[in-house]
Coordinates of C-alpha atoms and ligand atoms in Angstrom, one line a residue:
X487 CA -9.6 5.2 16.2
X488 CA -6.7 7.8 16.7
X489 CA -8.2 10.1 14.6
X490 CA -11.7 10.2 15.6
X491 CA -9.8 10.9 19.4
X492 CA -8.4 13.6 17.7
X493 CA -11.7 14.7 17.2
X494 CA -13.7 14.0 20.2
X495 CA -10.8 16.1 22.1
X496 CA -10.4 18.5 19.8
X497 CA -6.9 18.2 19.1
X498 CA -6.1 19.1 15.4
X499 CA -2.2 18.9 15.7
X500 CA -1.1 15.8 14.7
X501 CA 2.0 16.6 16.9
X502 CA -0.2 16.9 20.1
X503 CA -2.5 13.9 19.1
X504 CA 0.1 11.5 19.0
X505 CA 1.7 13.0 21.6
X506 CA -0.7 11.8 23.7
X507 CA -1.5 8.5 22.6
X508 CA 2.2 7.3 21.9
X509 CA 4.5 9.8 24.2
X510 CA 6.4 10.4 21.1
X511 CA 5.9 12.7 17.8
X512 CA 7.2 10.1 14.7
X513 CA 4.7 7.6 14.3
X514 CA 3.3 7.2 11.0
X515 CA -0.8 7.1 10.0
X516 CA -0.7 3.7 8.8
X517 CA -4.2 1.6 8.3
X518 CA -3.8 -1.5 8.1
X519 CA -0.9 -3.1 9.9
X520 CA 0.0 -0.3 12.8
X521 CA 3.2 -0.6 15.8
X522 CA 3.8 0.6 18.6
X523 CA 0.9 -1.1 20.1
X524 CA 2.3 -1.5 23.9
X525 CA 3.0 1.9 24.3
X526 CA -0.3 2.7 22.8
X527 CA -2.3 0.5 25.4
X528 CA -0.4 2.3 27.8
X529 CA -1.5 5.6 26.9
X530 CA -5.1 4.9 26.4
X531 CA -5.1 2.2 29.3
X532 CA -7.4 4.8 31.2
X533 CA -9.7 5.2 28.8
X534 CA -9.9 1.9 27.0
X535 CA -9.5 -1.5 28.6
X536 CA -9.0 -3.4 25.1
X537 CA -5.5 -5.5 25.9
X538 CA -2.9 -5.3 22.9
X539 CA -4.5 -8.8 21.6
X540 CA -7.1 -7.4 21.3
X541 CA -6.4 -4.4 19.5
X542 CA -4.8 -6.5 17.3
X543 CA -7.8 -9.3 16.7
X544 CA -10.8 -6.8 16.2
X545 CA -8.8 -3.3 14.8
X546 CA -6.3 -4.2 12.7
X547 CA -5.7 -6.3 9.3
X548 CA -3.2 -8.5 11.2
X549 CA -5.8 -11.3 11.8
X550 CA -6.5 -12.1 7.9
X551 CA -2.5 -12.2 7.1
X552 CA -1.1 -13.9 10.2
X553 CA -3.8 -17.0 9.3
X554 CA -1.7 -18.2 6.7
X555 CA 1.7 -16.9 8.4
X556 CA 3.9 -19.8 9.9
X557 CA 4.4 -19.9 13.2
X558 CA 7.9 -18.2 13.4
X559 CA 7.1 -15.7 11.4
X560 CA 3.8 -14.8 13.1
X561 CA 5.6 -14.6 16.6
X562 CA 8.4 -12.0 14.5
X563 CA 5.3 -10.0 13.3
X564 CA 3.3 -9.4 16.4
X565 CA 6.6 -8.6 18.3
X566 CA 7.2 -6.0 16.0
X567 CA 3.4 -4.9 16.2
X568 CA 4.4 -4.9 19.9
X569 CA 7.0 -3.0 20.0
X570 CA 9.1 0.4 18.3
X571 CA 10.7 -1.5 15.3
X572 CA 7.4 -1.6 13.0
X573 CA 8.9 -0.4 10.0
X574 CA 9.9 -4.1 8.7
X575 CA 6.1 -5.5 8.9
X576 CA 5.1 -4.8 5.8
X577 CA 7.8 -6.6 4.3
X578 CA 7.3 -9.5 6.4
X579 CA 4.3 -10.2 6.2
X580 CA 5.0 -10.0 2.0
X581 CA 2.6 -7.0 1.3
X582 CA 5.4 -5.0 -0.1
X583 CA 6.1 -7.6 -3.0
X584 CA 2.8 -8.9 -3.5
X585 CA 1.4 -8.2 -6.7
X586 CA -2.0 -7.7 -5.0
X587 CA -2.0 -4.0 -3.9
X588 CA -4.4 -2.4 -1.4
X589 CA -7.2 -0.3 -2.7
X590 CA -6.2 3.0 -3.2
X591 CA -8.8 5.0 -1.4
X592 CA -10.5 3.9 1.7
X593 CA -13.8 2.4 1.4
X594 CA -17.2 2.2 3.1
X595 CA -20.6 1.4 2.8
X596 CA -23.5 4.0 3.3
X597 CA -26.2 1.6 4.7
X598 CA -23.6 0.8 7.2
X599 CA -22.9 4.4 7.9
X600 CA -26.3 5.4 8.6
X601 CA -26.7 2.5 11.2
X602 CA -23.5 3.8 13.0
X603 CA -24.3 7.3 12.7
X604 CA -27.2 6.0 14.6
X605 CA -26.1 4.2 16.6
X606 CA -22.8 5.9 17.9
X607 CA -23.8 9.4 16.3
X608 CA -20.5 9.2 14.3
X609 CA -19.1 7.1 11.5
X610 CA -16.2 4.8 11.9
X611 CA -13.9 3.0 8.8
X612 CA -14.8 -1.2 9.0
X613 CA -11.2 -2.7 8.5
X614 CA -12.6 -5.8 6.3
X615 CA -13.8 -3.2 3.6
X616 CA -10.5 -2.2 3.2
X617 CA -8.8 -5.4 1.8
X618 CA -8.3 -5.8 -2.3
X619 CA -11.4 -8.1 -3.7
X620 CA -14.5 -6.9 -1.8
X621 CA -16.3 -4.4 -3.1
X622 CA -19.4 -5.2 -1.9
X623 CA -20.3 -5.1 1.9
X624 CA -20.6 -8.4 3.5
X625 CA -23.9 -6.8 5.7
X626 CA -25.6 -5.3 3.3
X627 CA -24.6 -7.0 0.3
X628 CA -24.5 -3.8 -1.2
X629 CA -21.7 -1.9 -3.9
X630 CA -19.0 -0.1 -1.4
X631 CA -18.3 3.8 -2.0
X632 CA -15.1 5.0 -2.8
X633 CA -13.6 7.9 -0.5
X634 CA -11.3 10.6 -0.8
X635 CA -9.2 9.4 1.7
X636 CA -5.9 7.9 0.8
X637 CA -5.1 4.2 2.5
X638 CA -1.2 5.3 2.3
X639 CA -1.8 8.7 3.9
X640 CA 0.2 11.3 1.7
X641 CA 1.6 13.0 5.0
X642 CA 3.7 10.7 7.4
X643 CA 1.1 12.3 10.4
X644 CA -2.4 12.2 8.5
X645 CA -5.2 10.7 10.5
X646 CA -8.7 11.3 8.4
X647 CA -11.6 10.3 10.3
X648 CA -14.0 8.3 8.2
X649 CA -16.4 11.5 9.8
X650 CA -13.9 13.9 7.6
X651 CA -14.1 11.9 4.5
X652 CA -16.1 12.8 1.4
X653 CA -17.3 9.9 -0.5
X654 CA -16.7 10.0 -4.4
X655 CA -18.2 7.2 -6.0
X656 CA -19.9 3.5 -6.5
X657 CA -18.1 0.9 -6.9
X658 CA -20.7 -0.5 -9.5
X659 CA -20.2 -1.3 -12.9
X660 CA -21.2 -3.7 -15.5
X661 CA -18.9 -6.5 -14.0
X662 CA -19.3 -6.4 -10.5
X663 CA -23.6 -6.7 -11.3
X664 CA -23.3 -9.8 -13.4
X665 CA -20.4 -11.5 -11.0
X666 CA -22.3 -9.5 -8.0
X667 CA -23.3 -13.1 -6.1
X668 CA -19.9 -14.4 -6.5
X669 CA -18.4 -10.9 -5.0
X670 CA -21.1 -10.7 -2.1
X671 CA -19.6 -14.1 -1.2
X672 CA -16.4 -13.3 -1.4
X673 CA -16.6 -10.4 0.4
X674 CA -18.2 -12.7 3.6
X675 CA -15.6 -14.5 3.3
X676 CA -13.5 -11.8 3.9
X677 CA -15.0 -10.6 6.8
X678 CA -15.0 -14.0 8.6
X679 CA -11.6 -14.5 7.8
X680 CA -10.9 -11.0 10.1
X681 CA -12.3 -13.1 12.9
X682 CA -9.4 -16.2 12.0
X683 CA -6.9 -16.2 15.7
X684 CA -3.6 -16.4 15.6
X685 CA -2.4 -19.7 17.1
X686 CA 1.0 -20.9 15.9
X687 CA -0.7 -24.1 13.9
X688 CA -0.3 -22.7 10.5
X689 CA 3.2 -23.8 8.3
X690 CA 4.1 -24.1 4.8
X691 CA 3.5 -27.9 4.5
X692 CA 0.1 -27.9 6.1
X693 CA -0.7 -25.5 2.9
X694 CA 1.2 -27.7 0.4
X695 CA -0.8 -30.5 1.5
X696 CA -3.7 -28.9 1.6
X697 CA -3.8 -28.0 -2.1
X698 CA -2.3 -30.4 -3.4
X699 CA -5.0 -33.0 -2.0
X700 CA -7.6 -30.1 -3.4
X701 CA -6.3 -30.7 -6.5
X702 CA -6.5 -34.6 -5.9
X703 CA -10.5 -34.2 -4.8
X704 CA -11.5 -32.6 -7.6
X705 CA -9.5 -35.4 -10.1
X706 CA -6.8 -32.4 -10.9
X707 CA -4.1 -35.0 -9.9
X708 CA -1.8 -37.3 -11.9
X709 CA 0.4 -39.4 -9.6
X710 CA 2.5 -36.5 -7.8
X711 CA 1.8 -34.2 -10.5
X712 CA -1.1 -31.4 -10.6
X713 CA -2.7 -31.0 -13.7
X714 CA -2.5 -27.2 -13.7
X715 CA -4.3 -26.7 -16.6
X716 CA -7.2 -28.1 -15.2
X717 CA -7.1 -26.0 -12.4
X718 CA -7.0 -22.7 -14.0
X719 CA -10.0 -23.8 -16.1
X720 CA -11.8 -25.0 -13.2
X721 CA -10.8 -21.4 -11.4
X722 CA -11.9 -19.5 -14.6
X723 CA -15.2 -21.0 -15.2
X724 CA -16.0 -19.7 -11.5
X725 CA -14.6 -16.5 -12.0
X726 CA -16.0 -15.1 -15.3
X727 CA -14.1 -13.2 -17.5
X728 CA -15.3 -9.6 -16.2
X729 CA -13.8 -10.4 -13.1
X730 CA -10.4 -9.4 -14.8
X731 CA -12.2 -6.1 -14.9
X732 CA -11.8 -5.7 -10.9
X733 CA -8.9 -7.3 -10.6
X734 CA -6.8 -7.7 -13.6
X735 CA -3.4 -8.4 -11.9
X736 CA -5.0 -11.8 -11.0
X737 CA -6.6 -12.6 -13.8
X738 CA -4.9 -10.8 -17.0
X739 CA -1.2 -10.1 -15.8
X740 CA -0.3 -12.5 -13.3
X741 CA -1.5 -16.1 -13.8
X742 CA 1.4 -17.8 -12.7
X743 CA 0.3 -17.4 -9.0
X744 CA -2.3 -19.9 -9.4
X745 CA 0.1 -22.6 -10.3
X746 CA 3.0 -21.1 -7.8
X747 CA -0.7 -21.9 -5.0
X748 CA -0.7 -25.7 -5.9
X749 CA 3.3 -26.3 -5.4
X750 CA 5.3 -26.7 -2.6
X751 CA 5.0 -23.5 -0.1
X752 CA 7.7 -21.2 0.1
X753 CA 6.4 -18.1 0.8
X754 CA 3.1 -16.5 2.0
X755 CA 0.5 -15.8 -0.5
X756 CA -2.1 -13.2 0.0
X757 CA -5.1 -14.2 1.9
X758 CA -7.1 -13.0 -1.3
X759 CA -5.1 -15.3 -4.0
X760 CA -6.6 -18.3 -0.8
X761 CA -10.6 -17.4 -0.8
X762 CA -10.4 -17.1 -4.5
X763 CA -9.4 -20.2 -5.2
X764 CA -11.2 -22.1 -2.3
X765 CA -14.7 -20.2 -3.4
X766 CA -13.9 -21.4 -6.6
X767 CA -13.4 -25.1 -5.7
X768 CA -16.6 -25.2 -3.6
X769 CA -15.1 -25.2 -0.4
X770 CA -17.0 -24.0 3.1
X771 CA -16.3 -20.6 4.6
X772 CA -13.6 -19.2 5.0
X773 CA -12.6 -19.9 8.8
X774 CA -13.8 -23.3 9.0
X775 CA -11.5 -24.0 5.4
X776 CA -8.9 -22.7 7.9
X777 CA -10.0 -24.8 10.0
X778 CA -9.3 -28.0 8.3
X779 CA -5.8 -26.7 6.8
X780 CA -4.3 -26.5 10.7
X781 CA -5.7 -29.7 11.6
X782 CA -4.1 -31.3 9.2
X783 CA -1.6 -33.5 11.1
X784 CA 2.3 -32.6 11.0
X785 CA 3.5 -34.2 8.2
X786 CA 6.8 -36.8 9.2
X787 CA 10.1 -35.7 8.6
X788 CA 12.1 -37.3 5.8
X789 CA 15.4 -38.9 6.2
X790 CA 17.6 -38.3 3.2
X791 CA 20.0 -41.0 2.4
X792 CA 22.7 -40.3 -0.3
X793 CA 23.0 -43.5 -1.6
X794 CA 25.7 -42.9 -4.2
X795 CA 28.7 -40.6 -3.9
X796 CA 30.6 -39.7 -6.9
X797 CA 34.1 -40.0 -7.7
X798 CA 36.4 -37.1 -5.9
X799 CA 38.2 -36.0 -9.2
X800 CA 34.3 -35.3 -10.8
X801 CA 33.5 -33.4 -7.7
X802 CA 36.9 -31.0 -8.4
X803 CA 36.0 -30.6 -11.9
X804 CA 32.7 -29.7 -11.7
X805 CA 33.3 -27.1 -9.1
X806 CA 36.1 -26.0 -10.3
X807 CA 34.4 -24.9 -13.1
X808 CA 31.0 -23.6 -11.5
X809 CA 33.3 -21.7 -9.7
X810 CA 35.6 -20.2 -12.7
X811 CA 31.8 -18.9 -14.7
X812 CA 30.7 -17.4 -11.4
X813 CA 34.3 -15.3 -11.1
X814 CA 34.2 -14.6 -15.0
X815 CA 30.4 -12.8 -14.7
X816 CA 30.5 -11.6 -10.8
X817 CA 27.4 -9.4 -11.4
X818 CA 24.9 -12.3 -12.5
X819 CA 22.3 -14.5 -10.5
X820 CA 22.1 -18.3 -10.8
X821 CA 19.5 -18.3 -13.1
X822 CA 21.6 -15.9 -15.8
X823 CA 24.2 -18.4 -15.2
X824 CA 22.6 -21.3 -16.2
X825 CA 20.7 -20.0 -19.2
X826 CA 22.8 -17.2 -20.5
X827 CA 25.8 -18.5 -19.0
X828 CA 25.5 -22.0 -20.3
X829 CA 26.1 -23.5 -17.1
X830 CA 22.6 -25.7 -16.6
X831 CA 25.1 -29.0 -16.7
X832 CA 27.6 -28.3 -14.5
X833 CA 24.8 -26.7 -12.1
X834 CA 22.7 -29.5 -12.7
X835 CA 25.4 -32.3 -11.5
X836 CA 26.6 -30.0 -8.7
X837 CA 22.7 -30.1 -7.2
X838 CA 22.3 -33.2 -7.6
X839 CA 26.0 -34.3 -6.0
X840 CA 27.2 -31.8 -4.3
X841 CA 24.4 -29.4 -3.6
X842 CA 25.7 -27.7 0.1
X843 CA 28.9 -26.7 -1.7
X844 CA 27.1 -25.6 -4.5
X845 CA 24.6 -23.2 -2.1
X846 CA 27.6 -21.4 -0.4
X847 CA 29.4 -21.0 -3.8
X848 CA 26.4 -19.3 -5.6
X849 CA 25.9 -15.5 -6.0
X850 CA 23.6 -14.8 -3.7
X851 CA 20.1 -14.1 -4.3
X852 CA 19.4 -10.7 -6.0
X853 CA 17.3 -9.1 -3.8
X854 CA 14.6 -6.6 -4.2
X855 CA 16.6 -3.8 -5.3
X856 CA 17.1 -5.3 -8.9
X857 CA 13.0 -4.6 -9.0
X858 CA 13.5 -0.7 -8.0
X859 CA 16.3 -0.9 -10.7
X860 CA 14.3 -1.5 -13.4
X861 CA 12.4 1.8 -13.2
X862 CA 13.4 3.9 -15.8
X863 CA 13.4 6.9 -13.2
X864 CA 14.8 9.3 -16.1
X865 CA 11.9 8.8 -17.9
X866 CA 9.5 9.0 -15.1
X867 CA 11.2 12.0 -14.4
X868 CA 10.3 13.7 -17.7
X869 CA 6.6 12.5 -17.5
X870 CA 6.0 13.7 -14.1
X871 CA 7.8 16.8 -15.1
X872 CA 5.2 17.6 -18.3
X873 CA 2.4 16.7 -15.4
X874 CA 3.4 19.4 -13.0
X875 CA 4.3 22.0 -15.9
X876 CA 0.1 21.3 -16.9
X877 CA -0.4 21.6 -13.0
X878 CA 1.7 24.4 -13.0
X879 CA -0.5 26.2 -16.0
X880 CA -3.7 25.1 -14.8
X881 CA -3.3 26.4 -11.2
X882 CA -2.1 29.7 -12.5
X883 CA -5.6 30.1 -13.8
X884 CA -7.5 29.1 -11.3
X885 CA -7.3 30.8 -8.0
X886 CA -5.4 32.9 -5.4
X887 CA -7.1 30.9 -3.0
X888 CA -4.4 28.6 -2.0
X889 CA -0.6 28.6 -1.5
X890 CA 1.1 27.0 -4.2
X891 CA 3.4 25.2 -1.3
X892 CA 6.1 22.7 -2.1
X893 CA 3.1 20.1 -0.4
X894 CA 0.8 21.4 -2.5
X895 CA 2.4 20.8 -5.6
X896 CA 3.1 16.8 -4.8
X897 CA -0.4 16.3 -3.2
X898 CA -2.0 17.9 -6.5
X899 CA 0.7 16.2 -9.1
X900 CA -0.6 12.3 -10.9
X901 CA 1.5 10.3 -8.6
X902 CA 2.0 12.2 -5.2
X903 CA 3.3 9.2 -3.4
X904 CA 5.8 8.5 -5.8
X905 CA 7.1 12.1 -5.0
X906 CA 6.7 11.9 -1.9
X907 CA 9.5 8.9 -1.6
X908 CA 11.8 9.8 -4.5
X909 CA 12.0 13.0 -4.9
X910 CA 16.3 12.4 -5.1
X911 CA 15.6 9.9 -7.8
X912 CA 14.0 13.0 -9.7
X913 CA 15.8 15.5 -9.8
X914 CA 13.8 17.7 -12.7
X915 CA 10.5 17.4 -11.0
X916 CA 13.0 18.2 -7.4
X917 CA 14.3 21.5 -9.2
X918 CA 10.9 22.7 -10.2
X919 CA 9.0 22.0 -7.2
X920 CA 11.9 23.8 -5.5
X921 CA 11.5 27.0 -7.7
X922 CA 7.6 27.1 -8.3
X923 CA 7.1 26.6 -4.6
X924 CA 5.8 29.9 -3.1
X925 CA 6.7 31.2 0.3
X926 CA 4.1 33.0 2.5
X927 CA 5.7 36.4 1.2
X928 CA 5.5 35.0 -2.4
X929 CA 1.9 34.1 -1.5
X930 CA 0.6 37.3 -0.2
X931 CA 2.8 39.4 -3.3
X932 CA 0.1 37.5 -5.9
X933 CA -3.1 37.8 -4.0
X934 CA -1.9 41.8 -3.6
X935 CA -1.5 41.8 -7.2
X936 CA -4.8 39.9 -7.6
X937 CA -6.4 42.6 -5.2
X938 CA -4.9 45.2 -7.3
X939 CA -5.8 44.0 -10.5
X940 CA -9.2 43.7 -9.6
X941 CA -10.0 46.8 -7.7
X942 CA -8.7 48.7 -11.3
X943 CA -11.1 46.6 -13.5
X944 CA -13.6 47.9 -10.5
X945 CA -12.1 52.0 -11.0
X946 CA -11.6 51.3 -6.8
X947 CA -9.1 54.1 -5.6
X948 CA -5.9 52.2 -4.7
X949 CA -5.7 52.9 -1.4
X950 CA -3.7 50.5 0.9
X951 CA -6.3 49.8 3.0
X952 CA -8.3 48.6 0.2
X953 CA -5.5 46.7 -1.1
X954 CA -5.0 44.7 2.1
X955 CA -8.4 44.0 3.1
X956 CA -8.9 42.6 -0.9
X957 CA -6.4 40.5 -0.9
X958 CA -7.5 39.4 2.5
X959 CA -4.3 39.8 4.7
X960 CA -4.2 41.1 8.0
X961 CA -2.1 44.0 8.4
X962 CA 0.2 42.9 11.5
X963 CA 1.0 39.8 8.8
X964 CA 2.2 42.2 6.0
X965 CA 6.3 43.0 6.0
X966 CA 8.1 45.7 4.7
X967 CA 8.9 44.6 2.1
X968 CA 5.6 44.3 0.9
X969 CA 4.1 47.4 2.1
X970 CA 6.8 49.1 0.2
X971 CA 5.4 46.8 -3.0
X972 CA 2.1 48.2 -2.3
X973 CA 3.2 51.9 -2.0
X974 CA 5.2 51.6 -5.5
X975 CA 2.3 50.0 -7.3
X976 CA 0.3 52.8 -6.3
X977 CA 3.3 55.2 -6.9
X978 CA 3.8 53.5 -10.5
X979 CA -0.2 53.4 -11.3
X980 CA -0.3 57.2 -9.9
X981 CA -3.4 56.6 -7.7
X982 CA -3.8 57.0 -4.3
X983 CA -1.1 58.0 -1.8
X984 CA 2.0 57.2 -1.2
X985 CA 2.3 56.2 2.4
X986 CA 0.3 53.4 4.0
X987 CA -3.3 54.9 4.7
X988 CA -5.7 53.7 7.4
X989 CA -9.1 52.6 6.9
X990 CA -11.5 54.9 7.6
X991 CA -12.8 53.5 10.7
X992 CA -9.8 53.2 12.4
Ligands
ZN2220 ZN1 -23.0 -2.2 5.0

């Protein structure tokens, strides 16, 4: 939407664009999960009379997350939709450490595109086509294309309208035509779960319960216990096996996700990981499935009564001694503790007798930085470095047609994201973008040369004029420094004057 406003006003500045639609400069192009919506429905009020609900229920991706967000956290969310502070939403609403990862490029449908064109006489991107798992479009029931436009925007400011886009390629292969029912489903599914409002009925044990008696219809249940292996079968003989070719995370690398679904609910899975399983177990559509899950009544509180409380000296023992391994190996988690440590005993009675000493005497949870740890960014370094040296090689083939600018280099490099955001973390791939970058005088030296070059394999007299209008600079953009280039390349390859001559004409 903000980009095709950019077009219709025929603003190309992305400065001036969001200047106008936020009344500030620093707002980044994000697809699927935008802020800063209240100043934004200020801005366009005039123009648009779409409230900020409603931005959020029919624009955005908010509507197929916040279903299965409790109700705290969805009030935490929207507020930060809301308001300035939207750079924490991705991480709440568990995108950032789900293993399911957007698609890479945006996505569209060409039968759909022709009925807009139409229709509206311009093309616009449809939000559900967007989310991991459909590749086909719920309309048309037909293979989605793959653009060249990035869903994480290389530059902070990049709004592409779908109009700008150049499609690339089918999303067809061998396994999406033999599971292509299954995905044509699943992408419905999908769509209808776009339409899903947000109404504070969702919670953690609504889902618990909700699977767990799943598992109970469909005789997956003994006792308390879910028979997990019968699950995954059951999921698997849905799901054939060249589903893992679309999405192997789910099916190859990451099973445990499926079992993680039928426990107890402690974080928010993504909505993808839901219709998956519920297509698979036969269950209605998607929004009425949601449906049933809210009405589910609240589940009654249970009273814990300690019934038996040990003997003090025990108590002083055992912490004493949960205490003493924590001190000895300050840099380890609970669970190195226990295993590596050899504490699963003492941690074990502790839980069991004394477990709100044991929580605020625990290391505390090692966050998400441990993950970024465990990139080997030395050796990442090195590879990306060999990729921009071929880069590098290839590009000094190819053309003077383009500036070989510090941007250029990351856009154009295997991994320009990665780049992009660690470029500290990098610091051979930093150094050599730094150096190979070309300023605008750099720039203009090699197409001069270029020019020169080629008017001599041509026997052209090198007169400047020649030389400029080759290489395809104007004149008033030339410095001194490189007029003086040009003179003493002509001076050096003793043709033509030596003092800048005018064309003819002029
Ligand atoms: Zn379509």
């Amino acid at each position: 939407m903000i980009a095709r406003y950019g077009v219709h006003c025929g603003i190309t500045s992305s400065k001036e664009l969001l200047r106008d639609l936020f009344h500030q400069t620093d707002i980044t192009a994000v697809v699927d999960f935008p802020g800063h919506l209240k100043t934004f429905c200020a801005c366009v009020g005039n123009a648009c009379s779409l409230s900020i609900e409603e931005w959020i229920q029919h624009h955005t991706l908010y509507p197929a997350f916040l279903a299965f967000a409790p109700a705290d956290r969805q009030k935490q969310i929207l507020k930060s939709a809301y308001g300035r502070n939207a750079g924490n939403i991705h991480t709440r609403l568990g995108v950032c450490a789900s293993f399911i990862k957007p698609p890479e490029y945006l996505r569209v449908c060409k039968q759909c595109q022709l009925e807009q064109r139409d229709r509206f006489g311009e093309v616009y991107w449809q939000r559900s086509l967007q989310m991991p798992g459909v590749i086909f479009c719920p309309h048309h029931e037909l293979p989605l294309h793959v653009s060249n436009t990035r869903y994480h925007p290389i530059g902070k400011f990049d709004f592409e309208a779908a109009e700008h886009t150049q499609i690339v390629a089918p999303l067809n292969c061998a396994a999406t035509r033999e599971n292509q029912k299954l995905f044509i489903l699943l992408a419905q599914n999908m769509h209808l779960l776009m339409h899903a409002s947000c109404d504070n009925k969702m919670s953690f044990k609504k889902l618990s319960q909700f699977y767990s008696e799943l598992a109970q219809r469909h005789d997956l249940r003994k006792g308390t216990r879910v028979d997990h292996i019968g699950v995954a079968n059951k999921f698997h003989a849905y799901w054939k096996e060249p589903c893992d070719q679309i999405l192997p995370n789910l099916f190859k690398f990451k099973p445990e996700w499926l079992k993680s679904l039928f426990r107890k609910h402690r974080k928010s899975f993504h909505p993808l990981c839901h219709l998956l399983v519920w297509q698979a177990f036969n269950m209605p559509d998607s929004l009425s499935t949601l449906h049933s899950i809210k009405s589910l009544p609240a589940p009654k509180k249970t009273q814990i009564v300690q019934t038996y409380l040990p003997p003090s000296h025990q108590v002083k023992k055992h912490r004493k001694e949960w205490a003493s391994i924590c001190k000895k190996n300050p840099t380890k988690g609970i669970k190195w503790l226990r295993h590596e440590g050899n504490a699963a005993g003492i941690y074990a009675w502790l839980y069991r007798n004394d477990r709100e000493w044991l929580q605020s005497n625990s290391p505390e949870r090692i966050k998400a930085t441990f993950f970024c740890n465990r990139v080997n960014w030395e050796q990442r370094d090195k590879s990306l470095l060999k990729n921009l040296l071929i880069l590098e090689a290839r590009a000094h083939v190819e053309s003077v047609n383009f500036r070989k600018s510090k941007a250029w280099y990351i856009k154009n490099s295997s991994t320009p994201s990665i780049l992009e955001k660690h470029r500290d973390k990098l610091p051979l791939c930093k150094k050599f973008i730094d150096s190979h970058a070309e300023s605008v005088e750099e720039f203009q030296r090699r197409r001069i040369e270029s020019a020169i070059c080629n008017l001599r394999a041509e026997n052209e007299e090198l007169q400047t004029w020649k030389i400029i209008r080759r290489a395809g600079i104007r004149k008033e953009f030339l410095s001194e420094t490189l007029l003086k280039f040009i003179d003493k390349s002509q001076g050096i390859l003793g043709n033509g004057s030596s003092s800048p001559n005018l064309p003819p004409h002029s």
